[in-house]
CSV table of C-alpha atoms in Angstrom, one decimal:
chain,number,residue,atom,x,y,z
A,1,MET,CA,17.1,3.1,41.3
A,2,ALA,CA,13.9,1.1,41.5
A,3,ILE,CA,10.6,2.9,40.6
A,4,ASN,CA,7.7,2.2,42.9
A,5,TRP,CA,5.0,1.6,40.2
A,6,PHE,CA,2.3,0.9,42.9
A,7,LYS,CA,2.2,4.5,43.8
A,8,TYR,CA,0.6,5.2,40.4
A,9,SER,CA,-2.3,3.0,41.4
A,10,ALA,CA,-3.4,5.8,43.8
A,11,PRO,CA,-5.7,8.5,42.2
A,12,THR,CA,-3.6,11.2,43.8
A,13,THR,CA,-0.5,10.3,41.9
A,14,PHE,CA,-2.2,9.0,38.8
A,15,TYR,CA,-4.1,12.2,38.2
A,16,GLY,CA,-0.9,14.2,37.7
A,17,LEU,CA,0.8,11.5,35.6
A,18,ALA,CA,-2.2,11.2,33.3
A,19,GLY,CA,-2.2,15.0,32.8
A,20,LYS,CA,1.4,14.9,31.7
A,21,LEU,CA,0.9,11.9,29.4
A,22,ILE,CA,-2.2,13.1,27.5
A,23,PRO,CA,-0.5,15.6,25.2
A,24,TRP,CA,2.1,13.1,24.1
A,25,PHE,CA,-0.5,10.4,23.3
A,26,ALA,CA,-2.8,12.9,21.6
A,27,VAL,CA,-0.1,14.3,19.3
A,28,SER,CA,1.3,10.8,18.5
A,29,ALA,CA,-2.2,9.6,17.6
A,30,ALA,CA,-2.8,12.5,15.3
A,31,VAL,CA,0.5,12.1,13.5
A,32,LEU,CA,0.2,8.3,13.1
A,33,CYS,CA,-3.4,8.7,11.9
A,34,ALA,CA,-2.2,11.1,9.2
A,35,VAL,CA,0.7,8.8,8.2
A,36,GLY,CA,-1.6,5.8,8.2
A,37,LEU,CA,-4.2,7.5,6.0
A,38,TYR,CA,-1.5,8.7,3.6
A,39,ILE,CA,-0.1,5.2,3.2
A,40,GLY,CA,-3.6,3.7,3.0
A,41,PHE,CA,-4.9,6.0,0.3
A,42,VAL,CA,-1.9,7.1,-1.6
A,43,VAL,CA,0.8,4.5,-1.4
A,44,ALA,CA,-1.2,1.2,-1.1
A,45,PRO,CA,-2.5,-0.1,-4.4
A,46,ALA,CA,-6.1,-1.0,-5.1
A,47,ASP,CA,-7.1,-4.6,-4.3
A,48,ALA,CA,-7.4,-7.1,-7.3
A,49,GLN,CA,-10.9,-8.3,-6.3
A,50,GLN,CA,-12.4,-5.6,-4.1
A,51,GLY,CA,-11.0,-2.5,-5.9
A,52,GLU,CA,-11.0,0.6,-3.8
A,53,PHE,CA,-13.6,-0.7,-1.3
A,54,TYR,CA,-11.1,-2.7,0.7
A,55,ARG,CA,-9.6,0.7,2.0
A,56,ILE,CA,-12.4,0.6,4.6
A,57,ILE,CA,-10.3,-2.0,6.5
A,58,PHE,CA,-7.8,0.7,7.6
A,59,ILE,CA,-10.5,2.0,10.0
A,60,HIS,CA,-12.6,-1.2,10.3
A,61,VAL,CA,-10.0,-3.6,11.4
A,62,PRO,CA,-8.4,-1.3,14.1
A,63,SER,CA,-11.8,-0.5,15.4
A,64,SER,CA,-12.8,-4.1,15.7
A,65,ILE,CA,-9.5,-5.1,17.4
A,66,LEU,CA,-9.8,-2.1,19.8
A,67,SER,CA,-13.4,-2.9,20.7
A,68,MET,CA,-12.4,-6.4,21.7
A,69,PHE,CA,-9.2,-5.5,23.6
A,70,LEU,CA,-10.8,-2.6,25.3
A,71,TYR,CA,-13.5,-4.9,26.6
A,72,LEU,CA,-10.9,-7.3,28.0
A,73,ILE,CA,-8.9,-4.4,29.6
A,74,MET,CA,-12.2,-3.0,31.0
A,75,ALA,CA,-13.2,-6.4,32.5
A,76,ALA,CA,-9.6,-6.8,33.9
A,77,TYR,CA,-9.8,-3.4,35.7
A,78,ALA,CA,-13.3,-4.1,36.9
A,79,ALA,CA,-12.2,-7.5,38.3
A,80,MET,CA,-9.2,-5.8,40.1
A,81,GLY,CA,-11.6,-3.3,41.5
A,82,LEU,CA,-13.9,-6.1,42.7
A,83,ILE,CA,-11.2,-8.3,44.2
A,84,PHE,CA,-8.7,-5.8,45.6
A,85,ASN,CA,-11.2,-2.9,46.2
A,86,THR,CA,-8.9,-0.5,44.5
A,87,ARG,CA,-10.6,2.8,43.7
A,88,LEU,CA,-8.6,3.6,40.5
A,89,SER,CA,-9.3,0.2,38.9
A,90,SER,CA,-13.0,0.8,38.9
A,91,MET,CA,-12.6,4.4,37.7
A,92,MET,CA,-10.5,3.1,34.8
A,93,ALA,CA,-13.2,0.5,33.9
A,94,SER,CA,-15.8,3.3,33.8
A,95,ALA,CA,-13.5,5.5,31.7
A,96,ILE,CA,-12.8,2.8,29.1
A,97,ALA,CA,-16.4,1.7,28.5
A,98,PRO,CA,-17.7,4.6,26.4
A,99,THR,CA,-14.6,4.5,24.1
A,100,GLY,CA,-15.0,0.7,23.7
A,101,ALA,CA,-18.6,1.2,22.8
A,102,LEU,CA,-17.8,3.8,20.2
A,103,PHE,CA,-15.1,1.5,18.6
A,104,ALA,CA,-17.7,-1.4,18.6
A,105,PHE,CA,-20.2,1.0,16.8
A,106,ILE,CA,-17.6,2.2,14.3
A,107,SER,CA,-16.6,-1.5,13.6
A,108,LEU,CA,-20.3,-2.4,12.9
A,109,TRP,CA,-20.9,0.8,10.9
A,110,THR,CA,-17.8,0.5,8.7
A,111,GLY,CA,-18.5,-3.3,8.3
A,112,ALA,CA,-21.9,-2.5,7.0
A,113,LEU,CA,-20.5,0.0,4.5
A,114,TRP,CA,-18.0,-2.6,3.3
A,115,GLY,CA,-20.7,-5.4,3.2
A,116,LYS,CA,-23.0,-3.5,0.9
A,117,PRO,CA,-20.7,-3.4,-2.1
A,118,MET,CA,-19.1,-6.7,-1.4
A,119,TRP,CA,-22.0,-8.9,-0.2
A,120,GLY,CA,-24.9,-6.9,-1.5
A,121,ALA,CA,-26.3,-6.4,2.0
A,122,TRP,CA,-25.7,-3.9,4.8
A,123,TRP,CA,-26.3,-6.6,7.5
A,124,VAL,CA,-26.5,-10.4,7.7
A,125,TRP,CA,-27.0,-12.4,10.9
A,126,ASP,CA,-23.6,-13.9,10.6
A,127,ALA,CA,-21.8,-15.2,13.7
A,128,ARG,CA,-19.0,-12.6,13.6
A,129,LEU,CA,-21.4,-9.7,13.1
A,130,THR,CA,-23.9,-10.9,15.7
A,131,SER,CA,-21.3,-11.5,18.4
A,132,GLU,CA,-19.8,-8.0,17.7
A,133,LEU,CA,-23.4,-6.5,18.1
A,134,ILE,CA,-23.7,-8.3,21.4
A,135,LEU,CA,-20.4,-6.7,22.4
A,136,LEU,CA,-21.8,-3.3,21.7
A,137,PHE,CA,-24.9,-4.2,23.9
A,138,LEU,CA,-22.6,-5.4,26.7
A,139,TYR,CA,-20.8,-2.1,26.6
A,140,LEU,CA,-24.1,-0.2,26.7
A,141,GLY,CA,-25.3,-2.5,29.5
A,142,PHE,CA,-22.2,-1.8,31.5
A,143,ILE,CA,-22.6,2.0,31.1
A,144,SER,CA,-26.4,1.9,31.8
A,145,LEU,CA,-26.0,-0.3,34.9
A,146,HIS,CA,-23.3,1.9,36.3
A,147,ALA,CA,-25.3,5.0,35.7
A,148,SER,CA,-28.5,3.6,37.2
A,149,ILE,CA,-27.0,3.1,40.7
A,150,ASP,CA,-26.4,6.3,42.7
A,151,ASP,CA,-23.7,4.9,45.1
A,152,PRO,CA,-20.5,4.8,42.9
A,153,ARG,CA,-18.9,1.9,44.9
A,154,ARG,CA,-22.1,-0.2,44.6
A,155,ALA,CA,-22.3,0.8,40.9
A,156,ASP,CA,-18.7,-0.3,40.4
A,157,ARG,CA,-19.4,-3.8,41.9
A,158,ALA,CA,-22.6,-4.4,39.9
A,159,ALA,CA,-21.1,-3.3,36.6
A,160,ALA,CA,-17.9,-5.3,37.3
A,161,LEU,CA,-19.9,-8.5,37.4
A,162,LEU,CA,-21.5,-7.7,34.1
A,163,ALA,CA,-18.1,-6.9,32.6
A,164,ILE,CA,-16.5,-10.1,33.8
A,165,VAL,CA,-19.4,-12.4,32.7
A,166,GLY,CA,-19.5,-10.5,29.3
A,167,SER,CA,-15.9,-11.1,28.6
A,168,VAL,CA,-16.8,-14.7,27.5
A,169,ASN,CA,-18.1,-13.0,24.3
A,170,VAL,CA,-14.6,-11.8,23.2
A,171,PRO,CA,-13.2,-15.2,22.3
A,172,ILE,CA,-16.5,-16.1,20.7
A,173,ILE,CA,-16.1,-13.0,18.4
A,174,TYR,CA,-12.5,-13.9,17.6
A,175,PHE,CA,-13.0,-17.6,16.9
A,176,SER,CA,-16.5,-17.3,15.3
A,177,VAL,CA,-15.0,-17.4,11.8
A,178,GLN,CA,-13.3,-20.7,12.6
A,179,TRP,CA,-16.1,-22.3,14.7
A,180,TRP,CA,-19.0,-21.6,12.2
A,181,ASN,CA,-19.4,-21.2,8.5
A,182,THR,CA,-19.5,-17.4,8.3
A,183,LEU,CA,-19.9,-15.0,5.4
A,184,HIS,CA,-17.3,-12.8,7.2
A,185,GLN,CA,-13.8,-13.7,6.1
A,186,GLY,CA,-11.2,-15.2,8.4
A,187,SER,CA,-8.0,-13.5,9.6
A,188,THR,CA,-5.8,-12.3,6.6
A,189,ILE,CA,-2.8,-11.7,8.9
A,190,LYS,CA,-1.7,-14.9,10.7
A,191,PHE,CA,1.5,-15.9,12.6
A,192,THR,CA,2.4,-18.0,9.7
A,193,GLY,CA,2.4,-15.1,7.3
A,194,THR,CA,0.1,-13.0,5.1
A,195,SER,CA,-0.8,-12.5,1.4
A,196,MET,CA,-1.4,-8.7,2.0
A,197,HIS,CA,0.7,-6.1,0.1
A,198,ILE,CA,3.4,-4.6,2.4
A,199,ALA,CA,1.9,-1.1,2.0
A,200,MET,CA,-1.6,-2.4,3.1
A,201,GLN,CA,0.0,-4.0,6.2
A,202,GLN,CA,1.9,-0.8,7.0
A,203,ALA,CA,-1.3,1.3,6.7
A,204,MET,CA,-3.3,-1.1,8.8
A,205,PHE,CA,-0.7,-1.4,11.6
A,206,THR,CA,-0.1,2.4,11.6
A,207,MET,CA,-3.8,3.1,12.0
A,208,LEU,CA,-4.1,0.4,14.6
A,209,VAL,CA,-1.4,2.1,16.7
A,210,ALA,CA,-3.0,5.5,16.1
A,211,CYS,CA,-6.4,4.1,17.4
A,212,TRP,CA,-4.7,2.6,20.4
A,213,LEU,CA,-3.1,6.0,21.2
A,214,TYR,CA,-6.4,7.8,20.7
A,215,ALA,CA,-8.2,5.3,23.0
A,216,ILE,CA,-5.5,5.8,25.7
A,217,THR,CA,-5.7,9.6,25.3
A,218,VAL,CA,-9.5,9.8,25.7
A,219,THR,CA,-9.5,7.2,28.5
A,220,LEU,CA,-7.0,9.3,30.5
A,221,MET,CA,-8.9,12.5,29.9
A,222,ARG,CA,-12.1,10.8,31.1
A,223,VAL,CA,-10.6,9.1,34.1
A,224,ARG,CA,-9.2,12.5,35.3
A,225,SER,CA,-12.8,13.9,35.3
A,226,ILE,CA,-14.0,10.8,37.2
A,227,ILE,CA,-11.2,11.2,39.8
A,228,LEU,CA,-12.1,14.9,40.2
A,229,GLU,CA,-15.8,14.0,40.6
A,230,ARG,CA,-15.3,11.1,43.1
A,231,GLU,CA,-12.5,12.7,45.1
A,232,ARG,CA,-14.0,16.2,45.3
A,233,HIS,CA,-14.4,16.0,49.1
A,234,THR,CA,-10.7,15.3,49.6
A,235,LYS,CA,-8.1,17.9,50.5
A,236,TRP,CA,-5.7,17.1,47.6
A,237,ILE,CA,-8.4,18.0,45.1
A,238,THR,CA,-9.1,21.4,46.6
A,239,GLU,CA,-5.3,22.1,46.5
A,240,LEU,CA,-5.0,21.4,42.8
A,241,PRO,CA,-3.9,24.5,40.8
A,242,GLU,CA,-6.8,24.1,38.3
A,243,VAL,CA,-9.3,24.0,41.2
A,244,GLN,CA,-7.8,27.1,42.8
A,245,ALA,CA,-7.6,29.1,39.6
B,1,MET,CA,-30.6,1.4,-6.5
B,2,SER,CA,-29.2,4.9,-7.3
B,3,LEU,CA,-26.9,4.5,-4.2
B,4,ASP,CA,-25.6,1.2,-5.6
B,5,ILE,CA,-24.7,2.9,-8.9
B,6,TRP,CA,-23.2,6.0,-7.1
B,7,MET,CA,-21.0,3.9,-4.8
B,8,ARG,CA,-19.6,1.9,-7.7
B,9,GLU,CA,-18.9,5.0,-9.7
B,10,ASN,CA,-17.4,6.9,-6.7
B,11,PRO,CA,-15.9,4.3,-4.4
B,12,LEU,CA,-13.4,6.7,-2.7
B,13,SER,CA,-16.1,9.3,-2.0
B,14,TYR,CA,-18.3,6.5,-0.6
B,15,ILE,CA,-15.5,5.2,1.7
B,16,TRP,CA,-14.5,8.7,2.9
B,17,ILE,CA,-18.0,10.1,3.5
B,18,GLY,CA,-19.5,6.8,4.7
B,19,SER,CA,-16.9,5.5,7.0
B,20,TYR,CA,-13.9,7.8,7.6
B,21,ALA,CA,-15.9,11.0,8.0
B,22,VAL,CA,-18.4,9.3,10.3
B,23,ALA,CA,-15.5,7.7,12.4
B,24,PHE,CA,-13.7,11.1,12.7
B,25,LEU,CA,-17.0,12.9,13.6
B,26,ILE,CA,-17.6,10.3,16.4
B,27,PHE,CA,-14.0,10.9,17.7
B,28,ALA,CA,-14.5,14.7,17.6
B,29,ILE,CA,-17.8,14.4,19.5
B,30,GLU,CA,-16.2,12.1,22.0
B,31,ILE,CA,-13.3,14.5,22.6
B,32,ALA,CA,-15.7,17.5,22.9
B,33,MET,CA,-17.9,15.6,25.4
B,34,VAL,CA,-14.9,14.6,27.5
B,35,MET,CA,-13.6,18.2,27.5
B,36,HIS,CA,-17.0,19.5,28.4
B,37,LYS,CA,-17.3,17.0,31.3
B,38,ARG,CA,-14.0,18.1,32.7
B,39,LYS,CA,-15.0,21.7,32.5
B,40,VAL,CA,-18.3,21.1,34.3
B,41,THR,CA,-16.7,18.9,37.0
B,42,LEU,CA,-14.0,21.5,37.6
B,43,GLN,CA,-16.8,24.2,38.0
B,44,GLN,CA,-18.6,22.0,40.5
B,45,VAL,CA,-15.5,21.4,42.6
B,46,ARG,CA,-14.7,25.1,42.6
B,47,LEU,CA,-18.3,25.9,43.7
B,48,MET,CA,-18.1,23.3,46.5
B,49,ARG,CA,-14.8,24.7,47.6
B,50,GLU,CA,-16.1,28.3,47.7
B,51,ALA,CA,-19.3,27.2,49.6
B,52,GLU,CA,-17.1,25.4,52.2
B,53,LYS,CA,-14.9,28.6,52.5
B,54,SER,CA,-17.9,30.9,53.0
B,55,GLU,CA,-19.4,28.4,55.6
B,56,GLU,CA,-16.1,28.6,57.6
B,57,GLU,CA,-16.1,32.4,57.5
């Protein structure tokens, strides 16, 4: 039996689906975060050069990856909203932006905390760090621009343009360590292999999945509020059990 | 200078307080804000529904 996936692109059906999925994603995120921290702090050995300080990567690397991927997903949703005029796509873009901004901030913050003991400085105007800071500003610009326009549909269109143009920054962040001489180290994990200890890899990947699940949980929670707010004049919203309660 | 010495003597405390505690605090604040937003939006929708009902009556 074929499932009609397109029906979930309508806010009416997506609202209920998101409500059912949130607890599963939330519990999985919490469990995986606990497992990842246990492996990262108890099982994984100290680094030969960096000592204990390297353990910041278990939050720093997933945050950095999430900040970039969430931006691309946000831009993709914004583009779909702009091209196909689908309501849910623009709502999803608005729901992703604050979480992406927080991950960009955590990436910069934890990077600074790692930089101080390793480089002797909280901040340097390195290509990787600067492009990540621009990413944070792009997120803040998207949120501010969207909030500054009263009509939600016009706000969606204006913010979508910024999101699409800003997406050029993501490959710049990723390839900055190859294109320029940067203080920031290159990728430790490559398709050809890695020199990392297996426990370090396990901790990092577990935390990466936990962060993904957390981001999905919070985005779904936020998009349900956005749907409620924007569709409040419709009949299906007034018939919801939580509204009638 | 004293922070430099402290962080080298207590690397795990430095990591936990400086990065993990801050990250988890940010996550907790975000969850609280999202839940608060939903509560407020639901209240607004209920008030609108009640106002429409009383207008009809």
